[in-house]
Amino acid sequence: MFEHVSKPVLPRAQFISRQWRALLLGVALITVSLAIGMVGYRYFFPTLDWADAFVNAAMILSGMGPLAVPETTAAKIFSGVYAIYSGLMLVMSAGVVFAPLVHRFLHKLHVDDDDLREKIAREKK
């Protein structure tokens, strides 16, 4: 997906296109995760309507914590598993979104090993 270090840095227009694709993928991951949480909250918490299921899933996904207190064992297990999943998904989607930017930054800063060895040899003399 990314250009090799031996290739030139991607032109700005192509980089912006790559960044938009990464952002859209990150948003899609979060949207699917939010939908999973909403369905789970509706199923395991029968007293919650869709708006309450949305706010609970969004609060867990953002790391804030749930609003509804799980009363059944199944609801407690779902809440715990969804919380762990949400924490990982938040980190993963941030990685997807920031990967092109970090790659471009590191690509621009890359120093060839041979150039580095020559510089060190010159400084020792």
Coordinates of N, CA, C and O in Angstrom, one line a residue:
M1 N 0.8 -1.2 0.0 CA 0.0 0.0 0.0 C 0.9 1.3 0.0 O 0.5 2.2 -0.6
F2 N 2.0 1.2 0.7 CA 2.8 2.4 0.8 C 4.1 2.2 -0.1 O 4.5 1.1 -0.4
E3 N 4.6 3.3 -0.6 CA 5.8 3.2 -1.5 C 7.0 2.8 -0.7 O 7.1 3.1 0.5
H4 N 7.9 2.1 -1.3 CA 9.1 1.6 -0.7 C 10.0 2.8 -0.5 O 9.9 3.9 -1.1
V5 N 10.9 2.7 0.5 CA 11.9 3.7 0.8 C 12.7 4.1 -0.3 O 13.2 5.3 -0.4
S6 N 13.0 3.2 -1.3 CA 13.8 3.6 -2.4 C 13.0 4.4 -3.5 O 13.6 4.9 -4.4
K7 N 11.7 4.5 -3.3 CA 10.9 5.3 -4.2 C 10.8 6.7 -3.7 O 10.9 7.0 -2.5
P8 N 10.5 7.6 -4.6 CA 10.3 9.0 -4.2 C 9.0 9.2 -3.3 O 8.1 8.4 -3.4
V9 N 9.0 10.3 -2.6 CA 7.8 10.6 -1.8 C 6.6 10.8 -2.7 O 6.8 11.4 -3.8
L10 N 5.5 10.3 -2.3 CA 4.2 10.4 -3.1 C 3.9 11.9 -3.3 O 4.0 12.7 -2.4
P11 N 3.5 12.3 -4.5 CA 3.0 13.7 -4.7 C 1.9 14.1 -3.8 O 1.1 13.2 -3.4
R12 N 1.8 15.3 -3.5 CA 0.8 15.8 -2.5 C -0.7 15.4 -2.8 O -1.4 15.0 -2.0
A13 N -1.1 15.5 -4.1 CA -2.5 15.1 -4.5 C -2.7 13.7 -4.2 O -3.8 13.3 -3.7
Q14 N -1.8 12.8 -4.5 CA -2.0 11.4 -4.3 C -1.9 11.1 -2.8 O -2.6 10.2 -2.3
F15 N -1.1 11.8 -2.0 CA -1.1 11.6 -0.6 C -2.4 12.0 0.1 O -2.9 11.3 0.9
I16 N -3.0 13.1 -0.4 CA -4.2 13.6 0.2 C -5.3 12.6 -0.2 O -6.2 12.2 0.7
S17 N -5.3 12.0 -1.3 CA -6.2 10.9 -1.7 C -6.1 9.7 -0.8 O -7.1 9.1 -0.3
R18 N -4.8 9.3 -0.5 CA -4.5 8.2 0.4 C -5.0 8.5 1.8 O -5.6 7.7 2.4
Q19 N -4.8 9.7 2.2 CA -5.3 10.1 3.6 C -6.8 10.1 3.7 O -7.3 9.6 4.7
W20 N -7.5 10.5 2.7 CA -9.0 10.5 2.7 C -9.5 9.0 2.7 O -10.4 8.7 3.4
R21 N -8.8 8.1 1.9 CA -9.2 6.7 2.0 C -9.0 6.1 3.4 O -9.8 5.4 3.9
A22 N -7.9 6.5 4.0 CA -7.6 6.0 5.3 C -8.7 6.5 6.3 O -9.1 5.8 7.2
L23 N -9.0 7.8 6.2 CA -10.0 8.4 7.1 C -11.4 7.7 6.9 O -12.1 7.4 7.8
L24 N -11.8 7.5 5.6 CA -13.0 6.8 5.4 C -13.0 5.4 5.9 O -14.0 4.9 6.5
L25 N -11.9 4.7 5.8 CA -11.8 3.3 6.4 C -11.9 3.4 7.9 O -12.6 2.6 8.5
G26 N -11.3 4.4 8.5 CA -11.4 4.5 10.0 C -12.8 4.8 10.4 O -13.3 4.3 11.4
V27 N -13.5 5.7 9.7 CA -14.9 6.0 10.0 C -15.8 4.8 9.8 O -16.7 4.5 10.6
A28 N -15.5 4.0 8.8 CA -16.3 2.8 8.5 C -16.1 1.8 9.7 O -17.1 1.1 10.2
L29 N -14.9 1.6 10.2 CA -14.6 0.7 11.3 C -15.4 1.2 12.5 O -15.9 0.3 13.2
I30 N -15.3 2.4 12.8 CA -16.0 3.0 14.0 C -17.6 2.8 13.8 O -18.3 2.4 14.7
T31 N -18.1 3.1 12.6 CA -19.5 2.9 12.3 C -20.0 1.5 12.5 O -21.0 1.3 13.2
V32 N -19.2 0.5 12.0 CA -19.6 -0.9 12.2 C -19.5 -1.2 13.6 O -20.4 -1.9 14.1
S33 N -18.5 -0.8 14.3 CA -18.4 -1.1 15.8 C -19.6 -0.5 16.6 O -20.1 -1.1 17.5
L34 N -20.0 0.7 16.2 CA -21.1 1.4 16.8 C -22.4 0.6 16.6 O -23.2 0.4 17.5
A35 N -22.6 0.1 15.4 CA -23.7 -0.7 15.0 C -23.8 -2.0 15.8 O -24.8 -2.4 16.3
I36 N -22.6 -2.7 15.9 CA -22.5 -3.9 16.7 C -22.9 -3.6 18.2 O -23.7 -4.4 18.8
G37 N -22.4 -2.5 18.7 CA -22.8 -2.2 20.1 C -24.2 -1.9 20.3 O -24.9 -2.3 21.3
M38 N -24.8 -1.1 19.3 CA -26.2 -0.8 19.4 C -27.1 -2.1 19.4 O -28.0 -2.2 20.2
V39 N -26.8 -3.0 18.5 CA -27.6 -4.2 18.4 C -27.4 -5.0 19.7 O -28.4 -5.6 20.3
G40 N -26.2 -5.1 20.2 CA -25.9 -5.8 21.5 C -26.7 -5.2 22.6 O -27.3 -5.9 23.5
Y41 N -26.6 -3.9 22.7 CA -27.3 -3.2 23.8 C -28.8 -3.4 23.7 O -29.5 -3.6 24.7
R42 N -29.4 -3.4 22.5 CA -30.8 -3.6 22.3 C -31.2 -5.1 22.7 O -32.2 -5.3 23.3
Y43 N -30.3 -6.0 22.4 CA -30.6 -7.4 22.7 C -30.4 -7.8 24.1 O -31.3 -8.4 24.7
F44 N -29.3 -7.4 24.7 CA -29.0 -7.7 26.1 C -29.6 -6.8 27.2 O -29.7 -7.2 28.3
F45 N -30.1 -5.7 26.8 CA -30.7 -4.7 27.7 C -32.1 -4.4 27.1 O -32.3 -3.4 26.4
P46 N -33.1 -5.3 27.3 CA -34.4 -5.1 26.7 C -35.1 -3.8 27.0 O -36.0 -3.4 26.3
T47 N -34.8 -3.2 28.1 CA -35.5 -1.9 28.4 C -35.0 -0.7 27.6 O -35.6 0.4 27.7
L48 N -33.8 -0.9 27.0 CA -33.3 0.3 26.2 C -33.9 0.4 24.8 O -34.1 -0.6 24.1
D49 N -34.2 1.6 24.5 CA -34.7 1.9 23.1 C -33.4 2.1 22.2 O -32.3 2.1 22.7
W50 N -33.6 2.4 20.9 CA -32.5 2.6 20.0 C -31.6 3.8 20.4 O -30.4 3.7 20.2
A51 N -32.2 4.8 20.8 CA -31.4 6.0 21.2 C -30.6 5.7 22.4 O -29.4 6.1 22.5
D52 N -31.1 5.0 23.4 CA -30.3 4.6 24.6 C -29.2 3.6 24.2 O -28.1 3.7 24.7
A53 N -29.6 2.7 23.3 CA -28.5 1.8 22.8 C -27.4 2.5 22.1 O -26.2 2.2 22.3
F54 N -27.8 3.5 21.3 CA -26.8 4.3 20.6 C -25.9 5.0 21.6 O -24.6 5.0 21.5
V55 N -26.4 5.7 22.6 CA -25.6 6.5 23.5 C -24.7 5.6 24.4 O -23.6 5.9 24.6
N56 N -25.2 4.4 24.8 CA -24.4 3.5 25.5 C -23.2 3.0 24.7 O -22.1 2.9 25.1
A57 N -23.5 2.6 23.4 CA -22.5 2.1 22.6 C -21.5 3.2 22.3 O -20.3 2.9 22.3
A58 N -21.9 4.4 22.0 CA -21.0 5.5 21.8 C -20.2 5.8 23.0 O -19.0 6.1 22.8
M59 N -20.7 5.7 24.1 CA -20.0 6.0 25.4 C -18.9 5.0 25.6 O -17.8 5.3 26.0
I60 N -19.2 3.7 25.4 CA -18.2 2.7 25.5 C -17.1 2.8 24.5 O -15.9 2.7 24.7
L61 N -17.6 3.0 23.2 CA -16.6 3.1 22.1 C -15.7 4.3 22.3 O -14.5 4.2 21.9
S62 N -16.1 5.4 22.9 CA -15.3 6.5 23.1 C -14.4 6.4 24.4 O -13.6 7.3 24.6
G63 N -14.6 5.4 25.2 CA -13.8 5.2 26.4 C -14.4 5.9 27.6 O -13.8 5.9 28.6
M64 N -15.6 6.4 27.5 CA -16.2 7.1 28.6 C -16.9 6.2 29.7 O -16.9 6.5 30.8
G65 N -17.4 5.1 29.2 CA -18.1 4.1 30.1 C -19.6 4.1 29.8 O -20.1 5.0 29.2
P66 N -20.2 3.0 30.3 CA -21.7 2.9 30.0 C -22.6 3.7 30.9 O -22.2 4.2 31.9
L67 N -23.8 4.0 30.4 CA -24.8 4.7 31.2 C -25.7 3.6 31.8 O -26.1 3.8 33.0
A68 N -26.1 2.6 31.1 CA -27.0 1.6 31.6 C -26.2 0.6 32.5 O -25.1 0.1 32.1
V69 N -26.8 0.2 33.6 CA -26.1 -0.8 34.5 C -26.6 -2.2 34.0 O -27.8 -2.5 34.0
P70 N -25.7 -3.1 33.7 CA -26.1 -4.5 33.3 C -26.6 -5.2 34.5 O -26.0 -5.2 35.6
E71 N -27.8 -5.9 34.3 CA -28.4 -6.6 35.4 C -28.3 -8.1 35.3 O -28.2 -8.8 36.3
T72 N -28.3 -8.6 34.1 CA -28.2 -10.1 33.8 C -26.7 -10.4 33.6 O -25.9 -9.6 33.2
T73 N -26.5 -11.7 33.7 CA -25.1 -12.2 33.5 C -24.7 -12.0 32.0 O -23.6 -11.6 31.7
A74 N -25.7 -12.3 31.1 CA -25.4 -12.1 29.7 C -25.1 -10.6 29.4 O -24.2 -10.3 28.6
A75 N -25.8 -9.7 30.0 CA -25.6 -8.3 29.8 C -24.2 -7.9 30.3 O -23.5 -7.1 29.7
K76 N -23.8 -8.4 31.4 CA -22.5 -8.1 32.0 C -21.4 -8.7 31.1 O -20.4 -8.0 30.8
I77 N -21.5 -9.9 30.6 CA -20.5 -10.4 29.7 C -20.5 -9.6 28.4 O -19.4 -9.3 27.9
F78 N -21.6 -9.3 27.8 CA -21.6 -8.4 26.6 C -20.9 -7.1 26.9 O -20.1 -6.7 26.1
S79 N -21.2 -6.5 28.0 CA -20.6 -5.2 28.3 C -19.1 -5.3 28.4 O -18.4 -4.4 27.9
G80 N -18.6 -6.3 29.0 CA -17.2 -6.5 29.2 C -16.5 -6.8 27.9 O -15.5 -6.1 27.6
V81 N -17.1 -7.7 27.1 CA -16.5 -8.0 25.8 C -16.5 -6.8 24.9 O -15.5 -6.5 24.2
Y82 N -17.6 -6.1 24.9 CA -17.7 -4.9 24.0 C -16.8 -3.8 24.4 O -16.2 -3.1 23.6
A83 N -16.6 -3.7 25.7 CA -15.6 -2.7 26.2 C -14.2 -3.0 25.7 O -13.5 -2.1 25.3
I84 N -13.8 -4.3 25.9 CA -12.5 -4.7 25.4 C -12.3 -4.5 23.9 O -11.3 -3.9 23.4
Y85 N -13.3 -4.9 23.2 CA -13.3 -4.8 21.7 C -13.2 -3.3 21.3 O -12.5 -2.9 20.4
S86 N -14.0 -2.4 22.0 CA -14.0 -1.0 21.7 C -12.7 -0.4 21.9 O -12.3 0.5 21.1
G87 N -12.0 -0.7 23.0 CA -10.7 -0.2 23.3 C -9.7 -0.5 22.2 O -9.0 0.3 21.7
L88 N -9.7 -1.8 21.7 CA -8.9 -2.2 20.6 C -9.3 -1.5 19.3 O -8.4 -1.1 18.5
M89 N -10.5 -1.4 19.1 CA -11.0 -0.8 17.8 C -10.7 0.7 17.7 O -10.3 1.2 16.7
L90 N -10.7 1.3 18.9 CA -10.4 2.8 18.9 C -8.9 3.0 18.5 O -8.6 3.8 17.7
V91 N -8.0 2.1 19.1 CA -6.6 2.2 18.8 C -6.3 1.8 17.3 O -5.6 2.5 16.6
M92 N -7.0 0.8 16.9 CA -6.8 0.3 15.5 C -7.3 1.3 14.5 O -6.6 1.6 13.5
S93 N -8.4 1.9 14.7 CA -8.9 2.9 13.7 C -8.0 4.2 13.7 O -7.8 4.8 12.7
A94 N -7.5 4.5 14.9 CA -6.6 5.7 14.9 C -5.3 5.3 14.1 O -4.7 6.1 13.4
G95 N -4.8 4.1 14.3 CA -3.7 3.6 13.5 C -3.9 3.7 12.0 O -3.0 4.1 11.2
V96 N -5.1 3.3 11.6 CA -5.4 3.3 10.2 C -5.4 4.7 9.6 O -4.9 5.0 8.6
V97 N -6.0 5.6 10.4 CA -6.1 7.0 10.0 C -4.8 7.7 9.9 O -4.5 8.5 9.0
F98 N -3.9 7.5 10.9 CA -2.7 8.2 11.0 C -1.5 7.5 10.3 O -0.5 8.1 10.1
A99 N -1.7 6.3 9.8 CA -0.6 5.5 9.1 C 0.0 6.3 7.9 O 1.2 6.4 7.8
P100 N -0.9 6.8 7.0 CA -0.3 7.5 5.9 C 0.5 8.7 6.3 O 1.5 9.0 5.7
L101 N 0.0 9.4 7.3 CA 0.7 10.6 7.7 C 2.1 10.3 8.3 O 3.1 10.9 8.0
V102 N 2.1 9.3 9.2 CA 3.3 8.9 9.8 C 4.3 8.3 8.8 O 5.5 8.6 8.8
H103 N 3.8 7.5 7.8 CA 4.6 7.0 6.8 C 5.3 8.1 6.0 O 6.5 8.0 5.7
R104 N 4.5 9.1 5.6 CA 5.1 10.2 4.8 C 6.1 10.9 5.6 O 7.2 11.3 5.1
F105 N 5.9 11.2 6.9 CA 6.9 11.9 7.7 C 8.2 11.1 7.8 O 9.2 11.6 7.6
L106 N 8.0 9.8 8.1 CA 9.2 8.9 8.2 C 9.9 8.8 6.8 O 11.2 8.7 6.8
H107 N 9.2 8.7 5.7 CA 9.8 8.6 4.4 C 10.6 9.9 4.1 O 11.7 9.8 3.5
K108 N 10.1 11.0 4.5 CA 10.8 12.3 4.2 C 12.1 12.4 5.1 O 13.1 13.0 4.7
L109 N 12.1 11.8 6.3 CA 13.2 11.8 7.2 C 14.2 10.7 6.9 O 15.3 10.7 7.6
H110 N 13.9 9.8 6.1 CA 14.7 8.6 5.9 C 16.1 9.0 5.5 O 16.3 9.8 4.6
V111 N 17.1 8.4 6.1 CA 18.5 8.5 5.7 C 19.0 7.2 5.3 O 18.9 6.2 6.0
D112 N 19.6 7.1 4.1 CA 20.1 5.9 3.6 C 21.3 5.4 4.6 O 22.1 6.2 5.0
D113 N 21.4 4.1 4.8 CA 22.4 3.6 5.7 C 23.8 3.9 5.2 O 24.7 4.2 6.0
D114 N 24.0 3.8 3.9 CA 25.4 4.2 3.4 C 25.7 5.6 3.6 O 26.8 6.0 4.0
D115 N 24.7 6.5 3.4 CA 25.0 7.9 3.7 C 25.3 8.2 5.2 O 26.2 9.0 5.5
L116 N 24.6 7.5 6.0 CA 24.9 7.6 7.5 C 26.3 7.1 7.8 O 27.0 7.8 8.6
R117 N 26.7 6.0 7.3 CA 28.0 5.5 7.6 C 29.1 6.5 7.1 O 30.1 6.7 7.8
E118 N 28.9 7.0 5.9 CA 29.9 8.0 5.4 C 29.9 9.2 6.3 O 31.0 9.8 6.5
K119 N 28.8 9.7 6.8 CA 28.8 10.9 7.6 C 29.5 10.6 8.9 O 30.3 11.4 9.4
I120 N 29.3 9.4 9.5 CA 30.0 9.0 10.7 C 31.5 8.9 10.5 O 32.3 9.4 11.3
A121 N 31.9 8.4 9.4 CA 33.3 8.2 9.1 C 34.0 9.6 8.9 O 35.1 9.8 9.4
R122 N 33.3 10.5 8.3 CA 33.8 11.9 8.1 C 34.0 12.6 9.4 O 34.9 13.3 9.7
E123 N 33.0 12.4 10.4 CA 33.1 13.0 11.6 C 34.2 12.5 12.5 O 34.7 13.2 13.4
K124 N 34.5 11.2 12.3 CA 35.6 10.6 13.1 C 37.0 11.1 12.7 O 37.9 11.1 13.5
K125 N 37.1 11.6 11.5 CA 38.4 12.1 11.0 C 38.8 13.4 11.5 O 38.3 14.2 12.0

